[in-house]
Tab-separated table of C-alpha atoms and ligand atoms in Angstrom:
chain	number	residue	atom	x	y	z
U	1	MET	CA	0.104	0.479	0.026
U	2	ALA	CA	1.146	3.182	-1.130
U	3	SER	CA	2.124	5.675	2.021
U	4	ARG	CA	0.071	8.197	2.888
U	5	PRO	CA	1.669	11.913	2.436
U	6	THR	CA	2.161	13.250	5.867
U	7	ILE	CA	0.445	15.972	7.480
U	8	SER	CA	2.824	19.282	7.683
U	9	LYS	CA	1.042	22.237	7.113
U	10	ALA	CA	-1.117	23.970	10.045
U	11	VAL	CA	-3.949	26.311	8.415
U	12	ILE	CA	-5.152	29.325	10.401
U	13	PRO	CA	-8.141	31.530	9.379
U	14	ALA	CA	-7.481	35.238	11.020
U	15	ALA	CA	-9.559	37.821	9.311
U	16	GLY	CA	-12.317	37.756	11.291
U	17	LEU	CA	-13.377	41.211	12.489
U	18	GLY	CA	-13.448	40.702	16.297
U	19	THR	CA	-16.389	42.723	16.486
U	20	ARG	CA	-17.092	41.056	20.095
U	21	PHE	CA	-13.917	42.616	21.701
U	22	LEU	CA	-14.772	46.678	20.299
U	23	PRO	CA	-13.410	49.130	21.197
U	24	ALA	CA	-10.094	46.777	21.934
U	25	THR	CA	-10.308	45.680	18.360
U	26	LYS	CA	-10.784	48.947	16.542
U	27	ALA	CA	-6.375	48.803	16.057
U	28	THR	CA	-5.637	45.331	17.250
U	29	PRO	CA	-6.665	42.330	15.966
U	30	LYS	CA	-8.725	39.845	18.399
U	31	GLU	CA	-6.312	36.771	17.836
U	32	MET	CA	-3.644	39.822	19.412
U	33	LEU	CA	-5.626	40.079	22.712
U	34	PRO	CA	-3.797	38.450	25.296
U	35	VAL	CA	-4.878	35.170	27.218
U	36	VAL	CA	-2.818	36.127	30.442
U	37	ASP	CA	0.509	37.144	28.873
U	38	LYS	CA	1.078	36.197	25.629
U	39	PRO	CA	-1.582	36.563	22.464
U	40	ALA	CA	-3.852	34.382	21.736
U	41	ILE	CA	-2.789	33.491	18.460
U	42	GLN	CA	0.644	32.370	19.872
U	43	TYR	CA	-1.242	29.624	21.934
U	44	VAL	CA	-2.305	28.949	18.641
U	45	VAL	CA	0.606	28.254	16.839
U	46	GLU	CA	2.513	26.395	19.572
U	47	GLU	CA	-0.413	24.319	19.330
U	48	ALA	CA	0.441	23.633	15.470
U	49	VAL	CA	4.133	22.989	16.065
U	50	SER	CA	3.786	20.552	18.834
U	51	ALA	CA	1.692	18.402	16.949
U	52	GLY	CA	4.297	18.356	14.400
U	53	LEU	CA	3.028	21.474	11.991
U	54	ASP	CA	5.797	23.651	11.462
U	55	ASP	CA	4.307	25.297	8.061
U	56	VAL	CA	1.895	27.568	9.149
U	57	LEU	CA	-1.026	29.374	6.690
U	58	MET	CA	-2.320	32.389	8.205
U	59	ILE	CA	-5.313	33.958	6.575
U	60	THR	CA	-5.278	37.447	7.282
U	61	GLY	CA	-7.615	40.504	6.083
U	62	ARG	CA	-7.091	44.471	6.365
U	63	ASN	CA	-6.012	45.804	10.085
U	64	LYS	CA	-3.388	41.878	10.803
U	65	ARG	CA	-0.442	43.317	10.467
U	66	PRO	CA	0.890	43.458	14.400
U	67	LEU	CA	-0.233	39.247	13.700
U	68	GLU	CA	3.370	39.060	11.226
U	69	ASP	CA	5.375	41.280	13.584
U	70	HIS	CA	4.484	39.409	16.021
U	71	PHE	CA	5.984	36.157	14.242
U	72	ASP	CA	8.983	38.144	12.881
U	73	ARG	CA	12.053	39.624	14.495
U	74	ASN	CA	12.330	42.388	16.461
U	75	TYR	CA	15.639	43.598	16.256
U	76	GLU	CA	15.448	46.871	18.151
U	77	LEU	CA	13.544	45.479	21.315
U	78	GLU	CA	15.988	42.514	21.061
U	79	SER	CA	19.064	44.352	20.669
U	80	ALA	CA	17.903	46.509	23.370
U	81	LEU	CA	17.035	43.485	25.368
U	82	GLN	CA	20.919	42.508	25.272
U	83	LYS	CA	22.275	45.335	25.492
U	84	LYS	CA	20.635	45.085	29.094
U	85	GLY	CA	21.567	41.426	29.843
U	86	ASP	CA	17.898	41.149	30.199
U	87	ALA	CA	18.204	37.229	28.350
U	88	SER	CA	14.458	35.423	30.344
U	89	ARG	CA	13.085	38.595	28.872
U	90	LEU	CA	14.856	38.329	25.078
U	91	ALA	CA	14.101	34.612	24.791
U	92	LYS	CA	10.235	35.345	25.592
U	93	VAL	CA	10.421	37.674	22.217
U	94	GLN	CA	12.096	35.607	19.897
U	95	GLU	CA	10.058	32.540	21.075
U	96	SER	CA	7.111	33.651	18.630
U	97	SER	CA	9.058	34.497	15.839
U	98	ASP	CA	11.451	31.154	15.559
U	99	LEU	CA	8.240	28.839	16.288
U	100	ALA	CA	7.272	27.913	12.811
U	101	THR	CA	7.633	28.794	9.329
U	102	MET	CA	4.942	31.332	8.924
U	103	HIS	CA	2.819	32.328	5.610
U	104	TYR	CA	0.540	35.045	5.454
U	105	VAL	CA	-2.634	35.143	2.579
U	106	ARG	CA	-5.411	37.696	2.586
U	107	GLN	CA	-9.047	36.564	2.947
U	108	GLY	CA	-9.930	40.183	0.612
U	109	ASP	CA	-13.728	39.866	0.966
U	110	PRO	CA	-14.748	38.080	4.270
U	111	ARG	CA	-17.414	35.313	3.121
U	112	GLY	CA	-16.878	32.801	5.734
U	113	LEU	CA	-15.043	30.141	7.428
U	114	GLY	CA	-15.087	27.954	4.289
U	115	HIS	CA	-13.916	30.860	1.334
U	116	ALA	CA	-10.986	31.539	4.337
U	117	VAL	CA	-10.074	27.645	3.947
U	118	LEU	CA	-10.507	27.832	0.179
U	119	CYS	CA	-7.865	30.432	0.449
U	120	ALA	CA	-5.203	27.790	1.452
U	121	ALA	CA	-5.837	25.952	-1.359
U	122	PRO	CA	-2.681	26.896	-3.560
U	123	HIS	CA	-0.483	26.725	-0.506
U	124	VAL	CA	-1.521	23.598	0.588
U	125	GLY	CA	-2.051	21.721	-2.805
U	126	HIS	CA	-2.797	18.271	-2.883
U	127	GLU	CA	-1.878	17.343	0.788
U	128	PRO	CA	-4.295	16.754	3.924
U	129	PHE	CA	-3.685	19.848	5.675
U	130	ALA	CA	-5.475	20.656	9.760
U	131	VAL	CA	-7.499	24.131	10.149
U	132	LEU	CA	-7.072	25.629	13.717
U	133	LEU	CA	-9.783	28.286	14.866
U	134	GLY	CA	-8.458	30.953	17.111
U	135	ASP	CA	-11.361	31.072	19.711
U	136	ASP	CA	-10.334	27.212	20.805
U	137	LEU	CA	-7.846	27.048	22.775
U	138	ILE	CA	-6.825	23.527	24.055
U	139	ASP	CA	-4.553	22.851	27.045
U	140	PRO	CA	-1.553	21.004	26.034
U	141	ARG	CA	-1.642	18.555	28.316
U	142	ASP	CA	-5.134	16.991	26.632
U	143	PRO	CA	-3.225	16.696	23.010
U	144	LEU	CA	-5.942	16.726	20.641
U	145	LEU	CA	-4.674	17.556	16.778
U	146	GLN	CA	-1.925	14.872	17.318
U	147	ARG	CA	-4.644	12.267	17.542
U	148	MET	CA	-6.727	13.537	14.645
U	149	ILE	CA	-3.924	13.462	12.934
U	150	GLU	CA	-2.978	9.756	13.840
U	151	ILE	CA	-7.197	9.130	12.463
U	152	GLN	CA	-6.302	10.616	10.044
U	153	GLU	CA	-3.779	8.989	8.372
U	154	GLN	CA	-5.160	5.148	9.947
U	155	HIS	CA	-8.807	6.018	7.817
U	156	GLY	CA	-7.159	8.855	5.755
U	157	GLY	CA	-10.543	11.175	4.598
U	158	SER	CA	-10.963	14.258	6.979
U	159	VAL	CA	-11.114	14.369	10.525
U	160	ILE	CA	-13.106	16.557	12.735
U	161	ALA	CA	-12.878	17.245	16.812
U	162	LEU	CA	-16.245	16.825	18.808
U	163	MET	CA	-17.511	18.065	21.982
U	164	GLU	CA	-20.564	16.793	24.163
U	165	VAL	CA	-23.036	20.049	24.628
U	166	ALA	CA	-25.830	20.916	26.200
U	167	PRO	CA	-28.803	20.998	24.135
U	168	GLU	CA	-29.148	24.409	24.549
U	169	GLN	CA	-25.601	25.372	23.549
U	170	ILE	CA	-26.076	23.915	20.237
U	171	HIS	CA	-27.252	26.041	18.429
U	172	LEU	CA	-23.936	27.829	18.570
U	173	TYR	CA	-21.789	25.459	16.949
U	174	GLY	CA	-21.634	23.138	14.116
U	175	CYS	CA	-23.784	19.693	14.733
U	176	ALA	CA	-22.625	16.259	14.211
U	177	ALA	CA	-24.579	12.730	13.402
U	178	VAL	CA	-22.771	9.727	14.249
U	179	GLU	CA	-22.110	6.468	14.378
U	180	ALA	CA	-19.906	4.987	16.980
U	181	THR	CA	-16.713	3.206	16.108
U	182	ALA	CA	-14.790	0.055	17.785
U	183	GLU	CA	-12.523	3.011	19.300
U	184	GLY	CA	-14.298	4.767	22.048
U	185	ASP	CA	-13.484	8.566	20.926
U	186	VAL	CA	-13.702	8.020	17.418
U	187	VAL	CA	-17.252	8.384	15.538
U	188	ARG	CA	-18.123	8.126	11.595
U	189	ILE	CA	-19.791	11.635	10.844
U	190	SER	CA	-22.933	10.616	9.002
U	191	GLY	CA	-24.084	13.829	8.599
U	192	LEU	CA	-22.910	17.375	9.580
U	193	VAL	CA	-25.573	20.877	10.399
U	194	GLU	CA	-24.341	24.450	10.864
U	195	LYS	CA	-25.678	26.229	14.076
U	196	PRO	CA	-29.232	24.338	14.187
U	197	ASP	CA	-31.929	24.975	16.262
U	198	PRO	CA	-32.060	22.587	19.118
U	199	ALA	CA	-35.099	21.007	17.681
U	200	ASP	CA	-33.468	19.601	14.742
U	201	ALA	CA	-30.013	19.039	16.181
U	202	PRO	CA	-28.841	15.282	14.812
U	203	SER	CA	-27.252	15.354	18.573
U	204	ASN	CA	-25.322	17.063	20.881
U	205	TYR	CA	-21.795	16.922	19.942
U	206	ALA	CA	-20.418	20.150	18.946
U	207	VAL	CA	-17.930	20.832	16.584
U	208	ILE	CA	-14.856	22.606	17.818
U	209	GLY	CA	-12.218	24.740	15.941
U	210	ARG	CA	-10.080	21.712	14.864
U	211	TYR	CA	-9.862	20.136	11.738
U	212	VAL	CA	-7.844	17.490	9.524
U	213	LEU	CA	-9.227	18.023	6.083
U	214	ALA	CA	-8.510	15.788	2.852
U	215	PRO	CA	-7.525	18.294	0.422
U	216	GLN	CA	-10.656	17.593	-1.437
U	217	ILE	CA	-12.145	19.909	0.413
U	218	PHE	CA	-11.632	22.504	-1.986
U	219	ASP	CA	-13.123	21.428	-4.829
U	220	VAL	CA	-16.338	20.925	-2.358
U	221	LEU	CA	-15.680	24.853	-1.243
U	222	ARG	CA	-15.276	26.190	-5.061
U	223	GLU	CA	-19.114	24.707	-5.638
U	224	THR	CA	-20.259	25.458	-1.937
U	225	GLU	CA	-23.277	28.299	-2.195
U	226	PRO	CA	-23.542	30.516	0.812
U	227	GLY	CA	-25.740	28.794	3.984
U	228	ARG	CA	-26.200	30.129	7.039
U	229	GLY	CA	-25.609	33.790	7.935
U	230	GLY	CA	-25.187	34.304	3.854
U	231	GLU	CA	-21.838	32.738	4.634
U	232	ILE	CA	-19.995	29.642	3.024
U	233	GLN	CA	-19.923	27.710	5.741
U	234	LEU	CA	-17.225	25.131	6.403
U	235	THR	CA	-19.857	22.653	8.305
U	236	ASP	CA	-21.942	22.551	4.822
U	237	ALA	CA	-18.405	21.046	2.591
U	238	LEU	CA	-17.880	19.013	5.257
U	239	GLN	CA	-21.390	17.320	5.118
U	240	GLN	CA	-21.254	17.013	1.207
U	241	LEU	CA	-18.092	14.707	1.616
U	242	ALA	CA	-19.077	12.871	4.635
U	243	THR	CA	-22.506	11.909	2.296
U	244	ASP	CA	-20.872	11.122	-0.473
U	245	GLU	CA	-17.902	9.195	0.041
U	246	LYS	CA	-16.072	9.420	-3.064
U	247	LEU	CA	-15.589	12.837	-3.215
U	248	GLY	CA	-12.577	12.285	-0.825
U	249	GLY	CA	-13.346	10.090	1.343
U	250	PRO	CA	-14.504	8.943	5.447
U	251	VAL	CA	-15.499	12.489	7.372
U	252	HIS	CA	-14.497	10.550	10.578
U	253	GLY	CA	-14.929	12.516	14.522
U	254	VAL	CA	-12.603	12.460	17.372
U	255	VAL	CA	-14.299	13.457	20.718
U	256	PHE	CA	-12.733	15.934	22.828
U	257	ARG	CA	-13.143	15.564	26.736
U	258	GLY	CA	-9.947	18.019	27.723
U	259	ARG	CA	-9.145	20.986	28.492
U	260	ARG	CA	-10.889	23.532	26.201
U	261	TYR	CA	-10.906	27.296	26.925
U	262	ASP	CA	-12.798	29.565	24.792
U	263	THR	CA	-11.932	33.038	23.756
U	264	GLY	CA	-14.817	33.967	21.265
U	265	ASP	CA	-16.480	36.051	23.520
U	266	ARG	CA	-15.817	38.473	26.324
U	267	GLY	CA	-17.702	36.102	29.280
U	268	ASP	CA	-15.641	33.297	28.407
U	269	TYR	CA	-12.454	34.947	27.690
U	270	LEU	CA	-12.644	36.167	31.467
U	271	ARG	CA	-13.046	32.546	31.850
U	272	ALA	CA	-9.992	31.461	30.013
U	273	ILE	CA	-7.725	33.980	31.425
U	274	VAL	CA	-8.972	33.271	35.093
U	275	ARG	CA	-8.303	29.255	34.251
U	276	LEU	CA	-5.146	29.578	32.467
U	277	ALA	CA	-3.625	32.058	35.039
U	278	CYS	CA	-4.667	29.600	37.868
U	279	GLU	CA	-2.822	26.970	36.518
U	280	ARG	CA	1.056	28.783	35.264
U	281	GLU	CA	3.200	27.630	37.828
U	282	ASP	CA	4.932	31.572	37.798
U	283	LEU	CA	1.695	32.885	38.784
U	284	GLY	CA	-0.850	30.382	39.435
U	285	PRO	CA	-0.287	30.056	43.464
U	286	GLU	CA	-0.350	33.852	44.263
U	287	PHE	CA	-3.311	34.672	42.109
U	288	ARG	CA	-5.662	31.302	43.256
U	289	THR	CA	-4.599	32.461	46.739
U	290	TRP	CA	-5.809	35.731	45.911
U	291	LEU	CA	-8.804	34.331	44.137
U	292	ARG	CA	-9.696	32.180	46.866
U	293	GLY	CA	-10.139	34.991	48.891
U	294	TYR	CA	-11.781	37.172	46.357
U	295	VAL	CA	-14.556	35.118	45.556
U	296	GLY	CA	-15.126	34.344	49.406
U	297	GLN	CA	-15.707	38.253	49.573
U	298	GLU	CA	-17.944	38.298	46.623
U	299	LEU	CA	-19.961	35.696	47.585
U	300	SER	CA	-20.390	36.666	51.435
U	301	GLU	CA	-21.474	40.018	50.613
U	302	GLY	CA	-23.723	38.520	47.386
B	1	LIG	C1	-17.361	28.064	14.143
B	1	LIG	C2	-17.619	27.063	12.825
B	1	LIG	C3	-18.290	26.101	13.636
B	1	LIG	C4	-18.035	25.104	14.731
B	1	LIG	C5	-17.088	26.792	15.554
B	1	LIG	C6	-16.346	26.115	16.978
B	1	LIG	O1	-18.162	28.967	13.939
B	1	LIG	O2	-18.607	27.555	11.636
B	1	LIG	O3	-19.510	25.116	13.160
B	1	LIG	O4	-18.913	24.799	15.464
B	1	LIG	O5	-16.559	27.920	14.819
B	1	LIG	O6	-16.001	27.359	17.662
B	1	LIG	P1	-17.665	30.383	14.517
B	1	LIG	O7	-17.661	30.328	16.058
B	1	LIG	O8	-16.983	31.060	13.856
B	1	LIG	O9	-19.343	31.262	14.274
């Protein structure tokens, strides 16, 4: 049997306007908002790299220059820190530019996630590739992408990430109809629907922002009409692949039960920062002590 091509490319859509975070995102991309002390996007690139994907393509748009600058050298800052002999801060500055081979393409018109992914076609070519959405952060101790790559290498086709959510939450996500397989954390996808009303949802399996896609997705996306919200939806293209295997192989789902931090809206973003700050070895112990006292006081004051 011919060996399947190894997956080495990650695509990160980052063209959104970030309107939920205005005015912070008027002149700063939402991907650059700090989660504790690192921009959200750096966690995502680090996750791709630790899954072995060191070729990263970001789909950007207007006003996204700070993303490119963040993953590039900053000689002025580096030489200032060098002169001061501040090795630990220098390492922090250099970390993001040494991470991966970065590429950028602009989306032009924001026509939806499916359209953003289609912009990656010339760079990706004919290999399977990963897509990581910046609003979802996955705890490095619960590796998801590695597992998805493993399943793609076993079965071919495409692999999506799923999480069980409360039925009243399913309208916020793509939703999958699933069939069990012999492996406990793997399901076969028989259908997908973008952000259904709870009454029409085929399950409570929500699509979360990690995908390993067969390159045939591009052919399907070229033919995909605008769907929910008038946008070209990745979920709709995956629905085509799932229901017509001849197009690009099967679609499997990995059911994720690990730690996921959502930074998509202000409430989730605040929760993500608190949770991640508590986990940090340097900041956590002191922050947790403060938080315990603060929460105790807040609750007692009702
Ligand atoms: C996108 C996808 C949706 C998925 C979600 C995961 O939606 O379209 O299927 O469930 O990401 O975060 P968005 O959150 O960008 O509206």
